PDB file of C-alpha atoms in Angstrom:
ATOM      1  CA  MET Q1293     129.172 106.430  83.809  1.00  0.00           C
ATOM      2  CA  ILE Q1294     128.972 106.359  87.601  1.00  0.00           C
ATOM      3  CA  LYS Q1295     128.902 109.924  88.930  1.00  0.00           C
ATOM      4  CA  LEU Q1296     130.027 110.102  92.552  1.00  0.00           C
ATOM      5  CA  ASN Q1297     131.662 113.522  92.537  1.00  0.00           C
ATOM      6  CA  THR Q1298     128.980 116.151  93.230  1.00  0.00           C
ATOM      7  CA  ASN Q1299     127.060 114.837  96.270  1.00  0.00           C
ATOM      8  CA  GLU Q1300     123.769 114.547  94.410  1.00  0.00           C
ATOM      9  CA  CYS Q1301     121.107 112.171  95.686  1.00  0.00           C
ATOM     10  CA  PRO Q1302     121.125 108.840  93.811  1.00  0.00           C
ATOM     11  CA  TYR Q1303     117.356 108.396  94.199  1.00  0.00           C
ATOM     12  CA  PRO Q1304     114.484 110.208  92.482  1.00  0.00           C
ATOM     13  CA  PRO Q1305     112.483 112.936  94.243  1.00  0.00           C
ATOM     14  CA  ALA Q1306     109.284 112.138  96.152  1.00  0.00           C
ATOM     15  CA  PRO Q1307     106.519 110.522  94.033  1.00  0.00           C
ATOM     16  CA  GLY Q1308     104.279 113.566  94.448  1.00  0.00           C
ATOM     17  CA  VAL Q1309     106.979 115.754  92.945  1.00  0.00           C
ATOM     18  CA  ALA Q1310     106.923 113.720  89.722  1.00  0.00           C
ATOM     19  CA  ARG Q1311     103.119 113.868  89.557  1.00  0.00           C
ATOM     20  CA  LEU Q1312     103.077 117.629  90.022  1.00  0.00           C
ATOM     21  CA  ALA Q1313     105.816 118.138  87.437  1.00  0.00           C
ATOM     22  CA  ALA Q1314     103.933 116.041  84.888  1.00  0.00           C
ATOM     23  CA  GLY Q1315     100.687 117.916  85.490  1.00  0.00           C
ATOM     24  CA  MET Q1316     102.128 121.428  85.630  1.00  0.00           C
ATOM     25  CA  ASP Q1317      99.904 124.114  84.117  1.00  0.00           C
ATOM     26  CA  CYS Q1318     102.143 125.530  81.411  1.00  0.00           C
ATOM     27  CA  ASN Q1319      99.929 128.599  81.081  1.00  0.00           C
ATOM     28  CA  ALA Q1320     101.023 129.654  84.563  1.00  0.00           C
ATOM     29  CA  ILE Q1321     104.628 129.899  83.392  1.00  0.00           C
ATOM     30  CA  ARG Q1322     103.825 133.086  81.436  1.00  0.00           C
ATOM     31  CA  LEU Q1323     103.280 134.872  84.773  1.00  0.00           C
ATOM     32  CA  TYR Q1324     105.938 136.035  87.200  1.00  0.00           C
ATOM     33  CA  PRO Q1325     106.263 133.733  90.224  1.00  0.00           C
ATOM     34  CA  ASP Q1326     105.303 134.783  93.742  1.00  0.00           C
ATOM     35  CA  SER Q1327     108.234 136.965  94.769  1.00  0.00           C
ATOM     36  CA  ASN Q1328     107.577 136.183  98.443  1.00  0.00           C
ATOM     37  CA  THR Q1329     107.581 132.399  97.834  1.00  0.00           C
ATOM     38  CA  ALA Q1330     104.687 132.341 100.313  1.00  0.00           C
ATOM     39  CA  SER Q1331     103.540 128.726  99.887  1.00  0.00           C
ATOM     40  CA  LEU Q1332     107.033 127.247 100.138  1.00  0.00           C
ATOM     41  CA  THR Q1333     108.018 129.564 102.977  1.00  0.00           C
ATOM     42  CA  CYS Q1334     104.919 128.551 104.960  1.00  0.00           C
ATOM     43  CA  ALA Q1335     105.521 124.847 104.261  1.00  0.00           C
ATOM     44  CA  LEU Q1336     109.082 125.127 105.561  1.00  0.00           C
ATOM     45  CA  ALA Q1337     107.982 127.144 108.590  1.00  0.00           C
ATOM     46  CA  ASP Q1338     105.399 124.498 109.467  1.00  0.00           C
ATOM     47  CA  TYR Q1339     107.860 121.650 108.990  1.00  0.00           C
ATOM     48  CA  TYR Q1340     110.581 123.200 111.140  1.00  0.00           C
ATOM     49  CA  HIS Q1341     108.148 124.705 113.692  1.00  0.00           C
ATOM     50  CA  VAL Q1342     109.190 128.314 113.226  1.00  0.00           C
ATOM     51  CA  LYS Q1343     107.409 131.475 112.120  1.00  0.00           C
ATOM     52  CA  LYS Q1344     107.178 132.164 108.405  1.00  0.00           C
ATOM     53  CA  GLU Q1345     108.984 135.437 109.097  1.00  0.00           C
ATOM     54  CA  GLN Q1346     112.013 133.357 110.119  1.00  0.00           C
ATOM     55  CA  VAL Q1347     112.410 131.689 106.706  1.00  0.00           C
ATOM     56  CA  PHE Q1348     114.194 132.968 103.599  1.00  0.00           C
ATOM     57  CA  VAL Q1349     114.154 130.986 100.345  1.00  0.00           C
ATOM     58  CA  GLY Q1350     116.717 131.274  97.557  1.00  0.00           C
ATOM     59  CA  VAL Q1351     117.870 129.672  94.307  1.00  0.00           C
ATOM     60  CA  GLY Q1352     119.761 126.850  95.955  1.00  0.00           C
ATOM     61  CA  SER Q1353     121.743 127.242  99.155  1.00  0.00           C
ATOM     62  CA  ASP Q1354     124.572 128.853  97.156  1.00  0.00           C
ATOM     63  CA  ASP Q1355     122.246 131.778  96.391  1.00  0.00           C
ATOM     64  CA  VAL Q1356     121.204 132.005 100.042  1.00  0.00           C
ATOM     65  CA  LEU Q1357     124.821 131.937 101.218  1.00  0.00           C
ATOM     66  CA  SER Q1358     125.903 134.500  98.644  1.00  0.00           C
ATOM     67  CA  MET Q1359     123.059 136.786  99.724  1.00  0.00           C
ATOM     68  CA  ALA Q1360     124.052 136.331 103.367  1.00  0.00           C
ATOM     69  CA  PHE Q1361     127.678 137.265 102.589  1.00  0.00           C
ATOM     70  CA  LEU Q1362     126.474 140.379 100.788  1.00  0.00           C
ATOM     71  CA  THR Q1363     124.064 141.313 103.582  1.00  0.00           C
ATOM     72  CA  PHE Q1364     125.942 140.580 106.793  1.00  0.00           C
ATOM     73  CA  PHE Q1365     129.669 140.429 106.075  1.00  0.00           C
ATOM     74  CA  ASN Q1366     130.449 144.065 105.360  1.00  0.00           C
ATOM     75  CA  GLY Q1367     132.703 145.233 108.176  1.00  0.00           C
ATOM     76  CA  SER Q1368     136.419 145.951 108.250  1.00  0.00           C
ATOM     77  CA  LEU Q1369     137.316 142.894 110.336  1.00  0.00           C
ATOM     78  CA  PRO Q1370     137.909 139.565 108.564  1.00  0.00           C
ATOM     79  CA  ILE Q1371     135.261 136.892 108.531  1.00  0.00           C
ATOM     80  CA  LEU Q1372     136.362 133.468 109.770  1.00  0.00           C
ATOM     81  CA  PHE Q1373     135.912 129.989 108.313  1.00  0.00           C
ATOM     82  CA  PRO Q1374     137.883 126.705 108.343  1.00  0.00           C
ATOM     83  CA  ASP Q1375     140.926 126.196 106.145  1.00  0.00           C
ATOM     84  CA  VAL Q1376     139.462 122.933 104.808  1.00  0.00           C
ATOM     85  CA  THR Q1377     135.836 123.588 103.988  1.00  0.00           C
ATOM     86  CA  TYR Q1378     133.337 124.403 101.230  1.00  0.00           C
ATOM     87  CA  SER Q1379     135.312 125.933  98.370  1.00  0.00           C
ATOM     88  CA  PHE Q1380     132.935 128.813  97.626  1.00  0.00           C
ATOM     89  CA  TYR Q1381     133.374 130.698 100.906  1.00  0.00           C
ATOM     90  CA  ASP Q1382     136.589 132.351  99.784  1.00  0.00           C
ATOM     91  CA  VAL Q1383     135.098 132.897  96.308  1.00  0.00           C
ATOM     92  CA  TRP Q1384     132.226 134.971  97.708  1.00  0.00           C
ATOM     93  CA  ALA Q1385     134.576 136.797 100.081  1.00  0.00           C
ATOM     94  CA  LYS Q1386     136.768 137.812  97.149  1.00  0.00           C
ATOM     95  CA  LEU Q1387     133.771 138.666  94.950  1.00  0.00           C
ATOM     96  CA  TYR Q1388     132.291 141.025  97.536  1.00  0.00           C
ATOM     97  CA  ARG Q1389     135.725 142.288  98.703  1.00  0.00           C
ATOM     98  CA  ILE Q1390     135.237 140.911 102.199  1.00  0.00           C
ATOM     99  CA  PRO Q1391     138.406 140.383 104.255  1.00  0.00           C
ATOM    100  CA  TYR Q1392     138.673 136.816 105.517  1.00  0.00           C
ATOM    101  CA  LYS Q1393     140.872 134.549 107.605  1.00  0.00           C
ATOM    102  CA  THR Q1394     140.905 130.754 107.668  1.00  0.00           C
ATOM    103  CA  CYS Q1395     141.186 128.793 110.909  1.00  0.00           C
ATOM    104  CA  PRO Q1396     143.002 125.442 110.608  1.00  0.00           C
ATOM    105  CA  LEU Q1397     141.143 122.268 111.432  1.00  0.00           C
ATOM    106  CA  ASP Q1398     142.985 120.148 113.972  1.00  0.00           C
ATOM    107  CA  GLU Q1399     144.810 116.909 113.120  1.00  0.00           C
ATOM    108  CA  SER Q1400     141.548 114.939 113.388  1.00  0.00           C
ATOM    109  CA  TRP Q1401     139.820 117.418 111.033  1.00  0.00           C
ATOM    110  CA  HIS Q1402     137.707 119.053 113.752  1.00  0.00           C
ATOM    111  CA  ILE Q1403     137.055 122.737 114.404  1.00  0.00           C
ATOM    112  CA  ASN Q1404     138.737 124.292 117.428  1.00  0.00           C
ATOM    113  CA  PRO Q1405     136.104 126.669 118.834  1.00  0.00           C
ATOM    114  CA  ASN Q1406     138.794 128.804 120.476  1.00  0.00           C
ATOM    115  CA  ASP Q1407     139.939 129.837 117.005  1.00  0.00           C
ATOM    116  CA  TYR Q1408     136.609 131.606 116.584  1.00  0.00           C
ATOM    117  CA  LYS Q1409     136.941 133.750 119.698  1.00  0.00           C
ATOM    118  CA  GLN Q1410     139.163 136.362 118.067  1.00  0.00           C
ATOM    119  CA  PRO Q1411     137.913 139.709 116.681  1.00  0.00           C
ATOM    120  CA  ASN Q1412     136.011 139.084 113.457  1.00  0.00           C
ATOM    121  CA  GLY Q1413     133.374 140.428 111.098  1.00  0.00           C
ATOM    122  CA  GLY Q1414     131.339 137.206 110.945  1.00  0.00           C
ATOM    123  CA  ILE Q1415     131.707 133.430 110.949  1.00  0.00           C
ATOM    124  CA  ILE Q1416     130.626 130.636 108.632  1.00  0.00           C
ATOM    125  CA  PHE Q1417     131.235 126.893 108.722  1.00  0.00           C
ATOM    126  CA  PRO Q1418     129.445 123.786 107.448  1.00  0.00           C
ATOM    127  CA  ASN Q1419     128.162 121.144 109.846  1.00  0.00           C
ATOM    128  CA  PRO Q1420     128.827 118.403 108.852  1.00  0.00           C
ATOM    129  CA  ASN Q1421     131.882 119.894 107.213  1.00  0.00           C
ATOM    130  CA  ALA Q1422     132.754 119.432 103.563  1.00  0.00           C
ATOM    131  CA  PRO Q1423     134.774 117.689 102.280  1.00  0.00           C
ATOM    132  CA  THR Q1424     135.591 115.847 105.524  1.00  0.00           C
ATOM    133  CA  GLY Q1425     132.019 114.879 106.457  1.00  0.00           C
ATOM    134  CA  LEU Q1426     132.739 115.359 110.157  1.00  0.00           C
ATOM    135  CA  LEU Q1427     129.989 116.594 112.458  1.00  0.00           C
ATOM    136  CA  GLU Q1428     130.652 119.058 115.261  1.00  0.00           C
ATOM    137  CA  SER Q1429     128.587 118.686 118.416  1.00  0.00           C
ATOM    138  CA  LEU Q1430     125.800 121.099 119.228  1.00  0.00           C
ATOM    139  CA  ASP Q1431     127.865 122.194 122.237  1.00  0.00           C
ATOM    140  CA  THR Q1432     130.708 123.231 119.910  1.00  0.00           C
ATOM    141  CA  VAL Q1433     128.332 125.149 117.658  1.00  0.00           C
ATOM    142  CA  GLU Q1434     126.775 126.912 120.641  1.00  0.00           C
ATOM    143  CA  GLU Q1435     130.182 127.795 122.067  1.00  0.00           C
ATOM    144  CA  ILE Q1436     131.061 129.615 118.835  1.00  0.00           C
ATOM    145  CA  VAL Q1437     127.689 131.359 118.522  1.00  0.00           C
ATOM    146  CA  LYS Q1438     127.683 132.431 122.190  1.00  0.00           C
ATOM    147  CA  ALA Q1439     131.213 133.823 121.966  1.00  0.00           C
ATOM    148  CA  ASN Q1440     130.299 136.107 119.028  1.00  0.00           C
ATOM    149  CA  PRO Q1441     127.144 138.054 119.937  1.00  0.00           C
ATOM    150  CA  GLY Q1442     128.143 141.065 117.849  1.00  0.00           C
ATOM    151  CA  VAL Q1443     128.358 139.290 114.474  1.00  0.00           C
ATOM    152  CA  VAL Q1444     126.292 136.865 112.420  1.00  0.00           C
ATOM    153  CA  VAL Q1445     127.306 133.206 112.670  1.00  0.00           C
ATOM    154  CA  ILE Q1446     126.185 131.095 109.699  1.00  0.00           C
ATOM    155  CA  VAL Q1447     125.957 127.324 110.085  1.00  0.00           C
ATOM    156  CA  ASP Q1448     125.768 125.677 106.659  1.00  0.00           C
ATOM    157  CA  GLU Q1449     123.742 122.489 107.188  1.00  0.00           C
ATOM    158  CA  ALA Q1450     123.680 121.167 103.620  1.00  0.00           C
ATOM    159  CA  TYR Q1451     124.363 117.617 104.902  1.00  0.00           C
ATOM    160  CA  ILE Q1452     122.647 117.663 108.303  1.00  0.00           C
ATOM    161  CA  ASP Q1453     119.941 115.177 107.297  1.00  0.00           C
ATOM    162  CA  PHE Q1454     122.438 112.325 106.907  1.00  0.00           C
ATOM    163  CA  GLY Q1455     123.111 111.791 110.592  1.00  0.00           C
ATOM    164  CA  GLY Q1456     123.554 115.110 112.347  1.00  0.00           C
ATOM    165  CA  VAL Q1457     121.665 117.184 114.886  1.00  0.00           C
ATOM    166  CA  SER Q1458     120.583 120.561 113.562  1.00  0.00           C
ATOM    167  CA  ALA Q1459     121.423 123.783 115.367  1.00  0.00           C
ATOM    168  CA  LEU Q1460     117.804 124.927 114.952  1.00  0.00           C
ATOM    169  CA  PRO Q1461     117.055 124.668 118.711  1.00  0.00           C
ATOM    170  CA  LEU Q1462     119.744 127.301 119.338  1.00  0.00           C
ATOM    171  CA  LEU Q1463     117.621 129.900 117.522  1.00  0.00           C
ATOM    172  CA  GLU Q1464     115.525 130.214 120.671  1.00  0.00           C
ATOM    173  CA  LYS Q1465     118.592 131.473 122.556  1.00  0.00           C
ATOM    174  CA  TYR Q1466     120.661 133.403 119.988  1.00  0.00           C
ATOM    175  CA  ASP Q1467     119.564 136.112 117.561  1.00  0.00           C
ATOM    176  CA  ASN Q1468     122.914 136.160 115.701  1.00  0.00           C
ATOM    177  CA  LEU Q1469     122.558 132.625 114.285  1.00  0.00           C
ATOM    178  CA  LEU Q1470     121.595 131.847 110.693  1.00  0.00           C
ATOM    179  CA  ILE Q1471     121.080 128.224 109.590  1.00  0.00           C
ATOM    180  CA  VAL Q1472     121.232 127.347 105.881  1.00  0.00           C
ATOM    181  CA  GLN Q1473     119.899 124.153 104.305  1.00  0.00           C
ATOM    182  CA  THR Q1474     119.170 122.853 100.795  1.00  0.00           C
ATOM    183  CA  PHE Q1475     116.858 120.622  98.774  1.00  0.00           C
ATOM    184  CA  SER Q1476     119.768 119.452  96.607  1.00  0.00           C
ATOM    185  CA  LYS Q1477     121.024 116.580  98.766  1.00  0.00           C
ATOM    186  CA  SER Q1478     118.518 114.876 101.043  1.00  0.00           C
ATOM    187  CA  ARG Q1479     115.429 115.936  99.078  1.00  0.00           C
ATOM    188  CA  ALA Q1480     116.851 114.836  95.695  1.00  0.00           C
ATOM    189  CA  MET Q1481     116.093 118.111  93.919  1.00  0.00           C
ATOM    190  CA  ALA Q1482     119.463 119.589  92.919  1.00  0.00           C
ATOM    191  CA  GLY Q1483     118.068 120.431  89.480  1.00  0.00           C
ATOM    192  CA  MET Q1484     115.295 122.622  90.889  1.00  0.00           C
ATOM    193  CA  ARG Q1485     117.715 124.894  92.822  1.00  0.00           C
ATOM    194  CA  ILE Q1486     115.981 125.419  96.156  1.00  0.00           C
ATOM    195  CA  GLY Q1487     117.785 126.541  99.279  1.00  0.00           C
ATOM    196  CA  PHE Q1488     116.625 128.270 102.423  1.00  0.00           C
ATOM    197  CA  CYS Q1489     117.768 129.670 105.723  1.00  0.00           C
ATOM    198  CA  ILE Q1490     116.132 130.044 109.111  1.00  0.00           C
ATOM    199  CA  GLY Q1491     117.035 132.676 111.667  1.00  0.00           C
ATOM    200  CA  ASN Q1492     115.932 135.602 113.743  1.00  0.00           C
ATOM    201  CA  GLU Q1493     113.104 137.573 112.115  1.00  0.00           C
ATOM    202  CA  ARG Q1494     115.291 140.688 111.916  1.00  0.00           C
ATOM    203  CA  LEU Q1495     118.084 138.846 110.056  1.00  0.00           C
ATOM    204  CA  ILE Q1496     115.583 137.358 107.612  1.00  0.00           C
ATOM    205  CA  GLN Q1497     114.064 140.769 106.922  1.00  0.00           C
ATOM    206  CA  TYR Q1498     117.533 142.164 106.171  1.00  0.00           C
ATOM    207  CA  LEU Q1499     118.057 139.375 103.638  1.00  0.00           C
ATOM    208  CA  LYS Q1500     114.717 140.156 102.006  1.00  0.00           C
ATOM    209  CA  ASP Q1501     115.545 143.853 101.867  1.00  0.00           C
ATOM    210  CA  VAL Q1502     118.752 143.113  99.988  1.00  0.00           C
ATOM    211  CA  LYS Q1503     117.078 140.595  97.669  1.00  0.00           C
ATOM    212  CA  PHE Q1504     114.187 142.903  96.760  1.00  0.00           C
ATOM    213  CA  SER Q1505     116.537 145.808  96.143  1.00  0.00           C
ATOM    214  CA  PHE Q1506     117.733 144.280  92.876  1.00  0.00           C
ATOM    215  CA  ASN Q1507     115.817 141.082  91.965  1.00  0.00           C
ATOM    216  CA  SER Q1508     112.358 140.241  93.320  1.00  0.00           C
ATOM    217  CA  TYR Q1509     111.589 137.230  91.135  1.00  0.00           C
ATOM    218  CA  THR Q1510     114.324 134.756  91.949  1.00  0.00           C
ATOM    219  CA  ILE Q1511     112.538 131.445  92.597  1.00  0.00           C
ATOM    220  CA  ASN Q1512     110.669 130.099  89.577  1.00  0.00           C
ATOM    221  CA  MET Q1513     107.081 128.937  89.864  1.00  0.00           C
ATOM    222  CA  PRO Q1514     107.665 125.184  89.274  1.00  0.00           C
ATOM    223  CA  SER Q1515     110.311 125.109  92.007  1.00  0.00           C
ATOM    224  CA  GLN Q1516     107.956 126.762  94.463  1.00  0.00           C
ATOM    225  CA  VAL Q1517     105.063 124.400  93.733  1.00  0.00           C
ATOM    226  CA  ILE Q1518     107.151 121.239  93.642  1.00  0.00           C
ATOM    227  CA  GLY Q1519     109.158 122.292  96.679  1.00  0.00           C
ATOM    228  CA  VAL Q1520     106.028 122.334  98.827  1.00  0.00           C
ATOM    229  CA  GLU Q1521     105.250 118.748  97.840  1.00  0.00           C
ATOM    230  CA  ALA Q1522     108.783 117.639  98.663  1.00  0.00           C
ATOM    231  CA  VAL Q1523     108.474 119.100 102.161  1.00  0.00           C
ATOM    232  CA  ARG Q1524     105.128 117.397 102.751  1.00  0.00           C
ATOM    233  CA  ASP Q1525     106.306 113.864 101.965  1.00  0.00           C
ATOM    234  CA  GLU Q1526     108.273 113.231 105.144  1.00  0.00           C
ATOM    235  CA  ALA Q1527     107.998 109.447 104.855  1.00  0.00           C
ATOM    236  CA  TYR Q1528     109.799 109.382 101.509  1.00  0.00           C
ATOM    237  CA  PHE Q1529     112.381 111.877 102.772  1.00  0.00           C
ATOM    238  CA  LYS Q1530     113.221 109.577 105.684  1.00  0.00           C
ATOM    239  CA  GLU Q1531     113.229 106.530 103.407  1.00  0.00           C
ATOM    240  CA  ILE Q1532     115.884 107.819 100.997  1.00  0.00           C
ATOM    241  CA  THR Q1533     118.078 109.418 103.656  1.00  0.00           C
ATOM    242  CA  GLY Q1534     117.897 106.137 105.556  1.00  0.00           C
ATOM    243  CA  LYS Q1535     119.023 104.233 102.456  1.00  0.00           C
ATOM    244  CA  ILE Q1536     121.976 106.564 101.935  1.00  0.00           C
ATOM    245  CA  ILE Q1537     123.043 106.304 105.576  1.00  0.00           C
ATOM    246  CA  ALA Q1538     122.847 102.502 105.486  1.00  0.00           C
ATOM    247  CA  THR Q1539     124.896 102.341 102.286  1.00  0.00           C
ATOM    248  CA  ARG Q1540     127.455 104.779 103.689  1.00  0.00           C
ATOM    249  CA  GLU Q1541     127.991 102.692 106.815  1.00  0.00           C
ATOM    250  CA  ARG Q1542     128.315  99.491 104.779  1.00  0.00           C
ATOM    251  CA  ILE Q1543     130.852 101.063 102.430  1.00  0.00           C
ATOM    252  CA  LYS Q1544     132.911 102.353 105.349  1.00  0.00           C
ATOM    253  CA  ASN Q1545     133.558  98.730 106.331  1.00  0.00           C
ATOM    254  CA  VAL Q1546     134.494  97.772 102.785  1.00  0.00           C
ATOM    255  CA  LEU Q1547     136.896 100.716 102.480  1.00  0.00           C
ATOM    256  CA  ARG Q1548     138.548  99.800 105.782  1.00  0.00           C
ATOM    257  CA  ASP Q1549     139.125  96.272 104.465  1.00  0.00           C
ATOM    258  CA  LEU Q1550     140.761  97.848 101.398  1.00  0.00           C
ATOM    259  CA  LYS Q1551     143.168  99.766 103.688  1.00  0.00           C
ATOM    260  CA  PHE Q1552     141.518 103.173 103.333  1.00  0.00           C
ATOM    261  CA  THR Q1553     141.315 105.604 106.220  1.00  0.00           C
ATOM    262  CA  PHE Q1554     138.778 108.405 106.552  1.00  0.00           C
ATOM    263  CA  PRO Q1555     137.012 110.672 109.043  1.00  0.00           C
ATOM    264  CA  ASP Q1556     133.773 109.187 110.379  1.00  0.00           C
ATOM    265  CA  SER Q1557     131.427 110.905 107.941  1.00  0.00           C
ATOM    266  CA  CYS Q1558     127.913 112.012 108.898  1.00  0.00           C
ATOM    267  CA  ALA Q1559     127.276 113.316 105.370  1.00  0.00           C
ATOM    268  CA  ASN Q1560     126.349 111.663 102.058  1.00  0.00           C
ATOM    269  CA  PHE Q1561     130.003 111.194 101.132  1.00  0.00           C
ATOM    270  CA  ILE Q1562     133.249 109.736 102.477  1.00  0.00           C
ATOM    271  CA  PHE Q1563     136.603 111.530 102.409  1.00  0.00           C
ATOM    272  CA  ALA Q1564     139.098 108.701 101.989  1.00  0.00           C
ATOM    273  CA  SER Q1565     142.868 108.158 101.738  1.00  0.00           C
ATOM    274  CA  HIS Q1566     144.649 104.909 100.906  1.00  0.00           C
ATOM    275  CA  GLU Q1567     147.692 103.744 102.823  1.00  0.00           C
ATOM    276  CA  ALA Q1568     149.716 102.985  99.660  1.00  0.00           C
ATOM    277  CA  VAL Q1569     148.038 104.397  96.525  1.00  0.00           C
ATOM    278  CA  PRO Q1570     148.088 108.195  96.036  1.00  0.00           C
ATOM    279  CA  ALA Q1571     144.706 109.872  95.775  1.00  0.00           C
ATOM    280  CA  LYS Q1572     145.449 111.402  92.380  1.00  0.00           C
ATOM    281  CA  GLU Q1573     146.234 107.950  90.998  1.00  0.00           C
ATOM    282  CA  ILE Q1574     142.993 106.560  92.411  1.00  0.00           C
ATOM    283  CA  PHE Q1575     141.057 109.473  90.910  1.00  0.00           C
ATOM    284  CA  THR Q1576     142.678 109.001  87.494  1.00  0.00           C
ATOM    285  CA  LYS Q1577     142.258 105.233  87.349  1.00  0.00           C
ATOM    286  CA  LEU Q1578     138.631 105.446  88.434  1.00  0.00           C
ATOM    287  CA  ARG Q1579     137.991 108.035  85.731  1.00  0.00           C
ATOM    288  CA  GLU Q1580     139.465 105.636  83.151  1.00  0.00           C
ATOM    289  CA  ARG Q1581     136.702 103.244  84.246  1.00  0.00           C
ATOM    290  CA  ASP Q1582     134.024 105.965  83.908  1.00  0.00           C
ATOM    291  CA  ILE Q1583     133.688 106.282  87.683  1.00  0.00           C
ATOM    292  CA  TYR Q1584     133.979 109.863  88.884  1.00  0.00           C
ATOM    293  CA  VAL Q1585     134.934 110.951  92.401  1.00  0.00           C
ATOM    294  CA  ARG Q1586     136.202 114.347  93.621  1.00  0.00           C
ATOM    295  CA  TYR Q1587     139.882 115.195  93.959  1.00  0.00           C
ATOM    296  CA  TRP Q1588     141.586 118.448  94.969  1.00  0.00           C
ATOM    297  CA  ASP Q1589     145.265 119.186  94.431  1.00  0.00           C
ATOM    298  CA  LYS Q1590     145.377 121.454  97.485  1.00  0.00           C
ATOM    299  CA  PRO Q1591     147.387 121.582 100.718  1.00  0.00           C
ATOM    300  CA  ARG Q1592     146.286 119.138 103.436  1.00  0.00           C
ATOM    301  CA  ILE Q1593     143.748 117.329 101.230  1.00  0.00           C
ATOM    302  CA  SER Q1594     145.784 116.325  98.160  1.00  0.00           C
ATOM    303  CA  ASN Q1595     145.954 112.684  99.241  1.00  0.00           C
ATOM    304  CA  SER Q1596     142.211 112.177  99.692  1.00  0.00           C
ATOM    305  CA  VAL Q1597     139.266 111.647  97.381  1.00  0.00           C
ATOM    306  CA  ARG Q1598     135.684 112.506  98.237  1.00  0.00           C
ATOM    307  CA  ILE Q1599     133.253 109.754  97.292  1.00  0.00           C
ATOM    308  CA  THR Q1600     129.552 110.544  97.062  1.00  0.00           C
ATOM    309  CA  ILE Q1601     127.302 107.762  98.321  1.00  0.00           C
ATOM    310  CA  GLY Q1602     125.353 106.329  95.394  1.00  0.00           C
ATOM    311  CA  THR Q1603     123.035 103.360  95.122  1.00  0.00           C
ATOM    312  CA  ASP Q1604     124.214 100.005  96.424  1.00  0.00           C
ATOM    313  CA  ALA Q1605     124.881  98.867  92.852  1.00  0.00           C
ATOM    314  CA  GLN Q1606     126.957 101.968  92.098  1.00  0.00           C
ATOM    315  CA  MET Q1607     128.956 101.606  95.294  1.00  0.00           C
ATOM    316  CA  ASP Q1608     129.610  97.926  94.612  1.00  0.00           C
ATOM    317  CA  ALA Q1609     130.967  98.846  91.184  1.00  0.00           C
ATOM    318  CA  LEU Q1610     133.158 101.482  92.830  1.00  0.00           C
ATOM    319  CA  THR Q1611     134.570  99.130  95.461  1.00  0.00           C
ATOM    320  CA  ASP Q1612     135.211  96.456  92.826  1.00  0.00           C
ATOM    321  CA  ALA Q1613     137.239  99.008  90.869  1.00  0.00           C
ATOM    322  CA  LEU Q1614     139.062 100.175  93.999  1.00  0.00           C
ATOM    323  CA  ARG Q1615     139.915  96.592  94.899  1.00  0.00           C
ATOM    324  CA  GLU Q1616     141.459  96.102  91.458  1.00  0.00           C
ATOM    325  CA  ILE Q1617     143.350  99.399  91.572  1.00  0.00           C
ATOM    326  CA  CYS Q1618     144.738  98.871  95.068  1.00  0.00           C
ATOM    327  CA  ASN Q1619     145.660  95.210  94.566  1.00  0.00           C
ATOM    328  CA  ASN Q1620     147.566  96.040  91.389  1.00  0.00           C
ATOM    329  CA  ALA Q1621     149.431  98.989  92.878  1.00  0.00           C
TER     330      ALA Q1621
END
């Protein structure tokens, strides 16, 4: 089976992560983990050149985002996010009974910052976006943040390490900005469930207050220990993200030759449509070959599949299958 449907990293974690996992002191597991995740928080603060009081760690970025929805999006005005975006935003809004409104991406799949200058109770969007993979400029991000000083603006940077520029420098100018990232993609640790956000010290303290009000021990001890090692090995981090970027750019050329069109992804996936073969047919015929990509039967995106970037060998097998499917259509 070739699994290209969940945006996982196709490479193993850093070598030091494997060594630490193999040598883990099992006796330590009988104790509760550090509820403040001090070692991992400090490692992240050092890496991103911020204060430790500006970092919040959660059980994957989904946990961090869910906590942020619960903490900051509690007014009567609707929160705003794109109409084509990460599928859990509306799930959390409904779960926490938060009113929301979606803002349509333009015909080239980009955000229109003017859409986010209406009255609202908060804003969230990914950059690069999912499932399109498109990156918005730092100027666009700043325009949205600057226009909304009275609410929290969350920038979900799950895929920023695959070719984007982080909004982290904007934290020096805006205290209403929260930036969320994850270990699941570029650090190859989806199974350990580590996510974090960086923001103004006051916002981070509010998140901690909410977290500690009902569950202090959220991040397990192995994740905390191994997470520190993953942050420290910057050379390996750059090596695997570089491999994924190189493979992505190569596969873009192959897909163009096969008559696919797609936004110019800066993520670890490509959101592709074929000129003649419907996306659902491509999805089904790939699945018959034990190759899995992502398909949504939803408005605006029902004729596209999202293809995670795997190893070169996996992507060659995919393009061979696509060539056969498209030529026989």
